[in-house]
Coordinates of C-alpha atoms in Angstrom, one line a residue:
X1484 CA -64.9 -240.4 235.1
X1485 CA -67.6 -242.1 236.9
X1486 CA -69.7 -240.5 239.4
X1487 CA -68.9 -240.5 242.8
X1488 CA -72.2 -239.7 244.2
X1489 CA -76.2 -240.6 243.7
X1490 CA -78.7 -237.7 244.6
X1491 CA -81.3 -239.8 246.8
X1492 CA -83.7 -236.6 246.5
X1493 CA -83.9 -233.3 245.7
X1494 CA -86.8 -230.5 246.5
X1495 CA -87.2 -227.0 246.9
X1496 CA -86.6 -226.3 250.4
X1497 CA -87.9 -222.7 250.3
X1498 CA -89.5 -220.2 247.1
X1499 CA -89.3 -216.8 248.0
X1500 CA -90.5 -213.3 245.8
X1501 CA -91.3 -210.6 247.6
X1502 CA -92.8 -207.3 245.6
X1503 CA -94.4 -204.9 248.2
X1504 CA -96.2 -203.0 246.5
X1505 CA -97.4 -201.6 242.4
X1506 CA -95.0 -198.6 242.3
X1507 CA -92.3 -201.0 243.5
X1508 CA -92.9 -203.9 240.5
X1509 CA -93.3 -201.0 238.0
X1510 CA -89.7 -199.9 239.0
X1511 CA -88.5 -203.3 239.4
X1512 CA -89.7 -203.9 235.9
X1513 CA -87.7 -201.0 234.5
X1514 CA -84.7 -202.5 236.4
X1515 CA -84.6 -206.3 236.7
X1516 CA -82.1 -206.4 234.1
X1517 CA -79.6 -204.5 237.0
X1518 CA -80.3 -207.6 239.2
X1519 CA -78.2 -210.3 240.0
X1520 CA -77.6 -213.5 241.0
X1521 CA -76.0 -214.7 244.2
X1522 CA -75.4 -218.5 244.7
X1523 CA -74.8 -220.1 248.2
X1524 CA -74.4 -223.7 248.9
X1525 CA -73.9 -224.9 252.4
X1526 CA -74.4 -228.6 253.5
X1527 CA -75.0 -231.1 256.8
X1528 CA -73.7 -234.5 257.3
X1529 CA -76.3 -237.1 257.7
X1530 CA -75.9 -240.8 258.7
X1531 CA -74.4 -243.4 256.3
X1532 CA -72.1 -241.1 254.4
X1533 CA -75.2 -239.0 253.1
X1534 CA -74.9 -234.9 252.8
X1535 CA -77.7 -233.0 252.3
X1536 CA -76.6 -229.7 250.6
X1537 CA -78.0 -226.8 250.2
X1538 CA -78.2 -224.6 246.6
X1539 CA -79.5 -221.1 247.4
X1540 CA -79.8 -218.9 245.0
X1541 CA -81.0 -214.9 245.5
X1542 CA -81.7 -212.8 242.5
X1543 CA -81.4 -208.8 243.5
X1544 CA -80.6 -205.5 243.1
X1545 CA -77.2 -204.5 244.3
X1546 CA -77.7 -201.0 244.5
X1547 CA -79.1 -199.2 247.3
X1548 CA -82.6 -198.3 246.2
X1549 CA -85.9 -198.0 248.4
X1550 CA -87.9 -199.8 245.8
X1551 CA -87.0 -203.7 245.0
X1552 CA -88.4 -207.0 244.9
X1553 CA -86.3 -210.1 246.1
X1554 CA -86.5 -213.6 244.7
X1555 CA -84.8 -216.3 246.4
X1556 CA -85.2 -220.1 246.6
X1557 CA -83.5 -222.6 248.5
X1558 CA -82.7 -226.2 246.9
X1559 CA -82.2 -229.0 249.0
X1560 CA -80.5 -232.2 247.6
X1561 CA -79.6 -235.1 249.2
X1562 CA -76.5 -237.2 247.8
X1563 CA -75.1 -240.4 248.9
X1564 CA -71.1 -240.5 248.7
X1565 CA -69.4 -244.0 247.2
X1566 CA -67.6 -245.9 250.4
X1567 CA -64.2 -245.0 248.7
X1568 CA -64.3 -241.6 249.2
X1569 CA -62.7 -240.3 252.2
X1570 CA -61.3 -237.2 251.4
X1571 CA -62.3 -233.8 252.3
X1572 CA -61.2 -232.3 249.1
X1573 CA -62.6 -234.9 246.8
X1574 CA -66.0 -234.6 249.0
X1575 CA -65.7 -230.9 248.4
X1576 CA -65.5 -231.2 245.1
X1577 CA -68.6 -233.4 244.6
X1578 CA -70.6 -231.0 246.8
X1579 CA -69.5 -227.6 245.0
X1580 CA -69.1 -228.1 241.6
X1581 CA -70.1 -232.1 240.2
X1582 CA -73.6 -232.2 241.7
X1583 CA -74.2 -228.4 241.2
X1584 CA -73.4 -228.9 237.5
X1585 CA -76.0 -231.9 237.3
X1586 CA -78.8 -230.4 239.5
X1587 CA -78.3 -226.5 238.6
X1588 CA -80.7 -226.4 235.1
X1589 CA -83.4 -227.7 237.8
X1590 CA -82.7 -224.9 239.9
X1591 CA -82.5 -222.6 237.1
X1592 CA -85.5 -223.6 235.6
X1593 CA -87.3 -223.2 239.4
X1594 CA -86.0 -219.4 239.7
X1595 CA -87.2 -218.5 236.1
X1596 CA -90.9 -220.2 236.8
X1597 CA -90.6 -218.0 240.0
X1598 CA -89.5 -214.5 238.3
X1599 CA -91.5 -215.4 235.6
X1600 CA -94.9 -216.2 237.7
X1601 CA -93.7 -212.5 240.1
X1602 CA -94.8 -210.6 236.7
X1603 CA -91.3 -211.0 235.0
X1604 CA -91.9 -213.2 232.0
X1605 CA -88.9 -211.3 229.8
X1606 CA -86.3 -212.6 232.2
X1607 CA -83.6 -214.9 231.1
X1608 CA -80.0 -215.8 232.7
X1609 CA -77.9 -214.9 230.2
X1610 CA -74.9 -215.7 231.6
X1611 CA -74.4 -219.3 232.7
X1612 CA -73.1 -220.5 236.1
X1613 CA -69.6 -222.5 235.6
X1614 CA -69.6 -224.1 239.1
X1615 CA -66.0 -225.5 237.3
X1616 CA -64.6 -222.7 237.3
X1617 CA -65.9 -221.3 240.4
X1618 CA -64.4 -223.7 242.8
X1619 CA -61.2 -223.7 241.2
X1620 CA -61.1 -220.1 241.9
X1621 CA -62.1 -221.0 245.3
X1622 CA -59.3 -222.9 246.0
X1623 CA -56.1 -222.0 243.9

């Protein structure tokens, strides 16, 4: 199947990781393995059938607790859709799952450097984002 879409560019849009204070990364270490990840992707139509989209990714504790640290970064990429696509699902497609799958191990890789540079160097994804199967869950 051949691509129907060429990233133009691609940046971090936004690095976040917040750890208030020493009692709060000493818990935080304790706990980081309790934290998960929460993907978002949301994107804007530019001119001459460009998208820029969107990958945000937020890495946290679920659980009500006074002491956490958040971690978040924001991926922007911008694609350029082939003239024959014109429909919404195929365009949907392309945005949530093909260029996710080809820019994610960037992302990835960004988030880890992140945790790892907050005073988390253990940290590791163990379980690996199938954007596949995500957005046919989304949509059947």
């Amino acid at each position: 199947m051949t691509k129907k879409y060429k990233i133009i560019g691609k940046y971090i849009k936004d690095l976040s990781s917040e750890t208030p204070d020493v009692e709060t990364y000493i818990f935080v270490r304790d706990r980081i393995s309790k934290y998960q990840l929460n993907i978002d992707i949301s994107s804007k139509a530019l001119k001459n059938k460009m998208i820029e989209v969107n990958t945000k990714c937020k890495f946290q504790d679920k659980e009500e607790s006074k002491k956490k640290s958040y971690f978040e970064i924001n991926y922007s990429t911008i694609i350029k859709i082939d003239e024959d696509v014109n429909d919404k699902d195929e365009l949907e497609k392309i945005v949530l799952c093909d260029m996710q799958i080809e820019i994610y191990p960037f992302v990835e890789k960004a988030l880890l450097d992140l945790l790892h540079n907050s005073g988390y160097p253990g940290i590791k994804f163990e379980k690996k984002v199938d954007f596949e199967t995500l957005y046919k869950k989304k949509f059947n």
